[in-house]
Coordinates of C-alpha atoms and ligand atoms in Angstrom, one line a residue:
M70 CA 0.0 0.0 0.0
A71 CA 1.3 3.5 -0.8
K72 CA 2.6 5.5 2.2
P73 CA 0.3 8.4 3.2
K74 CA 1.4 11.8 2.0
L75 CA 2.7 14.0 4.8
L76 CA 3.3 17.7 4.3
M77 CA 6.0 18.9 6.8
M78 CA 6.0 22.7 7.4
G79 CA 9.5 22.8 8.9
A80 CA 12.4 20.5 9.7
Y81 CA 12.4 18.2 12.8
A82 CA 15.5 16.5 14.3
A83 CA 17.2 13.9 12.3
W84 CA 15.8 11.0 14.4
D85 CA 12.3 12.1 13.7
M86 CA 12.9 12.8 10.0
D87 CA 14.3 9.3 9.5
D88 CA 11.2 7.7 11.1
L89 CA 8.8 10.0 9.2
E90 CA 10.5 9.4 5.9
A91 CA 10.3 5.6 6.5
N92 CA 6.6 5.7 7.1
Y93 CA 5.2 8.6 5.0
D94 CA 5.7 10.1 1.6
V95 CA 7.2 13.3 3.0
L96 CA 6.9 16.7 1.3
K97 CA 9.2 19.4 2.6
Y98 CA 7.3 22.7 2.4
W99 CA 10.1 24.7 3.8
E100 CA 12.6 23.6 1.1
A101 CA 10.3 24.6 -1.8
P102 CA 11.5 27.8 -3.6
D103 CA 7.9 28.6 -4.5
R104 CA 5.7 27.3 -1.6
D105 CA 2.4 28.2 -3.2
A106 CA 3.2 26.4 -6.4
F107 CA 4.6 23.5 -4.4
V108 CA 1.3 23.0 -2.5
R109 CA -0.7 23.5 -5.7
S110 CA 1.2 20.9 -7.6
H111 CA 1.6 18.3 -4.7
G112 CA -1.3 19.0 -2.4
A113 CA -4.1 17.0 -3.9
D114 CA -3.2 13.7 -2.0
V115 CA -1.8 15.1 1.2
R116 CA -3.5 13.4 4.1
A117 CA -1.5 14.9 7.0
I118 CA 0.5 17.9 8.1
A119 CA 3.4 17.7 10.6
T120 CA 4.1 21.2 11.8
R121 CA 5.8 23.0 14.7
G122 CA 4.4 25.5 17.3
D123 CA 6.1 28.4 15.7
L124 CA 5.0 27.5 12.1
G125 CA 1.4 26.3 12.6
A126 CA -0.9 25.7 9.7
S127 CA -2.9 28.5 8.1
A128 CA -6.4 28.1 6.6
D129 CA -4.8 29.1 3.3
V130 CA -2.5 26.1 3.2
M131 CA -5.1 23.7 4.6
S132 CA -7.6 24.8 2.0
K133 CA -5.3 23.7 -0.8
L134 CA -5.2 20.1 0.7
P135 CA -8.6 18.6 -0.1
K136 CA -7.7 15.2 1.5
L137 CA -6.2 16.6 4.7
E138 CA -7.3 14.5 7.7
I139 CA -4.9 15.6 10.5
V140 CA -2.5 18.3 11.6
S141 CA 0.1 17.0 14.2
C142 CA 1.9 19.8 16.0
Y143 CA 5.4 19.5 17.5
G144 CA 4.7 21.9 20.4
V145 CA 2.0 22.5 22.9
G146 CA 1.0 25.9 21.5
V147 CA -1.4 25.7 18.6
D148 CA -2.1 29.4 18.2
A149 CA -0.5 29.4 14.8
I150 CA -2.9 26.7 13.6
D151 CA -6.3 27.9 12.3
L152 CA -8.3 25.7 14.6
G153 CA -11.6 27.2 13.4
Y154 CA -10.9 26.2 9.9
A155 CA -9.7 22.7 10.9
K156 CA -12.8 22.2 12.9
S157 CA -15.1 23.3 10.1
K158 CA -13.5 20.8 7.8
G159 CA -13.3 17.9 10.3
I160 CA -9.5 18.0 10.3
R161 CA -8.1 16.6 13.5
V162 CA -5.4 18.4 15.4
T163 CA -2.9 17.1 18.0
N164 CA -0.1 18.8 20.0
T165 CA 2.6 17.8 22.5
P166 CA 1.5 18.8 26.0
D167 CA 3.1 17.6 29.3
V168 CA 6.3 16.3 27.8
L169 CA 7.8 19.8 27.6
T170 CA 6.3 21.3 30.8
A171 CA 9.4 20.8 33.0
D172 CA 11.9 22.2 30.6
V173 CA 9.8 25.3 29.8
A174 CA 9.4 25.9 33.5
D175 CA 13.1 25.4 34.0
M176 CA 13.8 28.0 31.4
G177 CA 11.5 30.5 33.2
I178 CA 13.6 30.1 36.3
A179 CA 16.9 30.2 34.4
L180 CA 15.9 33.5 32.7
L181 CA 14.7 34.9 36.0
L182 CA 18.1 34.0 37.7
A183 CA 20.0 35.2 34.7
V184 CA 18.4 38.6 34.7
A185 CA 18.3 39.1 38.5
R186 CA 21.8 37.8 39.2
Q187 CA 23.2 39.1 35.9
I188 CA 24.8 35.8 35.0
P189 CA 25.7 36.8 31.3
R190 CA 27.4 40.0 32.6
G191 CA 29.2 38.1 35.3
D192 CA 30.5 35.6 32.7
A193 CA 31.7 38.4 30.5
Y194 CA 33.3 40.1 33.5
V195 CA 35.4 37.0 34.2
R196 CA 36.3 36.5 30.5
D197 CA 37.3 40.1 29.7
G198 CA 39.6 40.5 32.7
S199 CA 37.4 43.1 34.5
W200 CA 37.5 41.0 37.7
A201 CA 41.2 41.6 38.1
K202 CA 40.6 45.3 38.3
A203 CA 37.6 45.4 40.6
N204 CA 34.8 43.3 42.0
M205 CA 31.6 43.2 40.0
D206 CA 28.8 45.4 41.4
L207 CA 26.0 44.0 43.3
V208 CA 22.9 42.4 41.8
T209 CA 19.3 41.4 42.8
R210 CA 18.2 38.5 45.0
V211 CA 15.6 36.0 43.8
S212 CA 14.9 33.9 46.9
G213 CA 12.1 35.0 49.1
K214 CA 10.7 37.6 46.7
K215 CA 7.1 38.2 45.5
A216 CA 6.5 36.5 42.2
G217 CA 3.5 36.8 39.9
I218 CA 2.6 34.2 37.4
V219 CA 0.4 35.2 34.4
G220 CA -1.5 32.1 33.2
M221 CA -1.7 29.2 35.7
G222 CA -1.8 26.3 33.3
R223 CA 0.6 23.3 33.2
V224 CA 3.7 25.5 32.7
G225 CA 2.5 28.2 35.1
S226 CA 1.9 25.8 37.9
T227 CA 5.2 24.1 37.4
V228 CA 7.0 27.4 37.5
A229 CA 5.1 28.1 40.8
K230 CA 6.3 24.9 42.3
R231 CA 9.9 25.7 41.4
L232 CA 9.5 29.3 42.8
A233 CA 8.1 27.8 46.1
G234 CA 11.5 26.0 46.3
F235 CA 13.1 29.5 46.3
D236 CA 10.8 30.5 49.2
C237 CA 9.1 33.0 46.9
D238 CA 5.6 34.3 47.7
V239 CA 3.7 33.2 44.6
A240 CA 0.5 34.8 43.3
Y241 CA -1.1 34.4 39.9
F242 CA -3.6 35.8 37.4
D243 CA -5.8 33.7 35.2
V244 CA -9.3 33.7 33.9
N245 CA -10.3 31.5 36.8
K246 CA -9.1 30.8 40.3
R247 CA -7.5 27.3 40.6
A248 CA -9.1 25.8 43.8
D249 CA -6.5 23.0 43.7
L250 CA -3.5 25.3 44.1
P251 CA -2.2 27.0 47.3
Y252 CA -1.1 30.3 45.6
A253 CA -2.9 33.6 45.9
F254 CA -5.3 34.4 43.0
V255 CA -5.3 38.0 41.9
A256 CA -8.2 38.7 39.5
D257 CA -6.7 42.0 38.2
L258 CA -3.5 41.7 36.2
V259 CA -2.3 45.2 36.9
E260 CA -2.8 44.5 40.6
L261 CA -0.7 41.3 40.3
A262 CA 2.0 43.3 38.6
R263 CA 1.9 45.9 41.4
R264 CA 2.4 43.4 44.1
S265 CA 5.1 41.4 42.2
E266 CA 8.8 41.8 42.0
F267 CA 9.0 39.3 39.2
L268 CA 6.3 38.6 36.6
I269 CA 6.5 35.3 34.7
V270 CA 4.3 35.0 31.6
T271 CA 3.1 31.5 30.9
L272 CA -0.1 32.3 28.9
A273 CA -1.3 30.4 25.9
G274 CA -0.9 32.5 22.7
G275 CA -3.7 33.6 20.4
G276 CA -6.2 36.5 20.1
S277 CA -7.5 36.4 23.6
T278 CA -4.1 37.0 25.2
K279 CA -2.6 39.3 22.6
G280 CA -0.8 42.3 24.1
M281 CA -2.0 41.5 27.7
I282 CA 1.3 42.6 29.1
N283 CA 0.9 46.2 28.1
A284 CA 2.4 49.6 29.3
R285 CA 0.0 49.7 32.3
V286 CA 1.1 46.2 33.5
L287 CA 4.8 47.1 33.0
D288 CA 4.4 50.4 34.9
A289 CA 2.7 48.6 37.7
L290 CA 5.6 46.1 37.8
G291 CA 7.9 49.1 38.3
P292 CA 11.6 50.0 38.2
D293 CA 12.6 47.2 40.5
G294 CA 10.5 44.6 38.6
I295 CA 11.7 41.9 36.2
L296 CA 9.5 40.4 33.4
V297 CA 10.1 36.9 32.1
N298 CA 8.3 35.7 29.0
I299 CA 8.3 31.9 28.1
S300 CA 4.9 31.9 26.4
R301 CA 4.4 33.6 23.1
G302 CA 5.8 36.9 21.9
S303 CA 2.2 38.0 21.1
T304 CA 1.2 38.1 24.8
V305 CA 3.5 41.2 25.4
D306 CA 3.1 44.6 23.8
E307 CA 6.7 44.7 22.5
T308 CA 6.7 48.4 21.7
A309 CA 5.7 49.1 25.3
L310 CA 8.3 46.6 26.6
L311 CA 11.2 48.1 24.6
D312 CA 10.2 51.5 25.9
A313 CA 9.9 50.4 29.5
L314 CA 13.3 48.6 29.3
A315 CA 15.1 51.5 27.6
S316 CA 13.8 54.1 30.1
K317 CA 14.4 51.7 33.0
R318 CA 10.7 51.8 34.0
I319 CA 11.2 48.1 34.6
K320 CA 14.5 46.7 35.8
G321 CA 15.0 44.0 33.2
A322 CA 13.5 41.1 31.2
G323 CA 14.3 37.5 30.3
L324 CA 12.7 36.7 26.9
D325 CA 12.5 33.4 25.1
V326 CA 9.8 34.6 22.6
F327 CA 9.3 37.6 20.4
W328 CA 6.9 39.2 17.9
N329 CA 9.1 38.5 14.9
E330 CA 11.0 35.3 15.3
P331 CA 13.8 34.8 14.4
N332 CA 14.4 38.3 13.1
I333 CA 13.7 40.1 16.4
D334 CA 13.5 43.8 16.9
A335 CA 17.2 44.9 16.8
R336 CA 16.6 47.3 19.8
F337 CA 16.6 44.3 22.1
K338 CA 20.2 43.5 21.3
A339 CA 21.4 47.0 22.3
L340 CA 19.8 46.7 25.8
D341 CA 22.0 45.7 28.8
N342 CA 19.0 44.8 31.0
V343 CA 17.7 41.9 28.9
V344 CA 18.7 38.2 28.6
L345 CA 17.6 36.8 25.2
Q346 CA 16.9 33.2 24.1
P347 CA 16.1 31.8 20.7
H348 CA 12.6 30.3 21.5
H349 CA 14.4 27.4 23.1
A350 CA 12.6 26.6 26.3
S351 CA 11.7 23.1 25.2
G352 CA 15.0 22.7 23.3
T353 CA 16.6 19.9 25.2
V354 CA 17.5 16.6 23.5
E355 CA 15.3 14.7 26.1
T356 CA 12.2 16.8 25.6
R357 CA 12.6 17.2 21.8
K358 CA 12.8 13.4 21.5
A359 CA 9.6 13.0 23.5
M360 CA 7.9 15.7 21.5
G361 CA 8.9 14.1 18.2
K362 CA 7.7 10.7 19.4
L363 CA 4.4 12.1 20.4
V364 CA 3.9 13.7 17.0
R365 CA 4.8 10.4 15.3
D366 CA 2.6 8.4 17.7
N367 CA -0.4 10.6 17.1
L368 CA 0.0 10.2 13.3
K369 CA 0.4 6.5 13.7
A370 CA -2.7 6.3 15.9
H371 CA -4.7 8.3 13.3
F372 CA -3.6 6.1 10.3
S373 CA -4.2 2.9 12.3
G374 CA -7.6 3.9 13.5
S375 CA -6.7 4.1 17.2
A376 CA -7.6 6.9 19.6
L377 CA -5.3 10.0 19.3
L378 CA -2.9 10.3 22.2
T379 CA -3.1 14.1 22.7
P380 CA -5.9 15.6 20.6
V381 CA -6.5 19.3 20.8
V382 CA -10.1 19.9 21.8
Ligands
8YV1 C1 8.8 24.7 20.4 C2 6.6 25.8 21.5 O1 9.8 25.6 20.5 O2 5.5 24.0 22.6 C3 5.4 25.1 22.0 O3 4.3 25.7 21.9 O4 6.6 26.9 21.1 C4 7.9 25.1 21.6 O5 7.9 24.0 22.4 C5 8.3 24.7 19.0 O6 7.1 24.2 18.8 C6 9.4 24.1 18.2 O7 9.4 24.6 17.0

């Protein structure tokens, strides 16, 4: 029997590519010089899309694949997939929750420590010989501080657990209070920012959270406050953030995600109060192997008529 045709929106790690190429007729969208023409000439028999959180699947691409049955996403965030369109056409969607939660939460803590304790500057201070001339100036403590988490989902609650280990006083904002968690619920985001010395953003992306971290929230966080974003670039008003960082209306920021990845606003690179990461919170070998396996297992389940492991509802 012919292998099902799979359109891949971007590259996966070699171990996943090998397995996918053994089991599917793989079409590499990202390698096509003219992507529209590529989809038009090869799309008629495509039954599945394998994509990534950052690449998603637009209604435009899906509409050119009349036999599309499933979109399997390497990533938990499905904000770049047009879920409304998929639903209207009965196209199934899967993602990779849980397997990446610990690593993404770890990155939140790493960025917080990196900004507060100025780890990159300390590293440069040792390497460039500055240490021999004078001791580095003093930095900011993390332990025992007031932390605010914006979005108390899987990642948010895992960050909270880690912060509790630092004896932080943790509060959070979300649409609903989580009765199962011991942390203080603050129904007003500006109020949460006002009471917090660190704000860690772990929201889902998409229209409902777009620009939630705006100038008012940043001003409430204040000149001693640190912002960490491990969610999606879209959740933060980047113009307001750049302004607040440049004018020191907040102390600093640790950012894994941006509006325009990977070509981020060049002004970030000129700031000395930010620590930047290349959207890499889930980027460990261990987690990426588990994510790839989950993408492949969902596709396998679909084509063998079994229940999907992690459908997006
Ligand atoms: C990945 C992500 O970096 O899970 C998500 O939503 O954004 C990340 O884990 C991404 O999907 C890999 O390209």
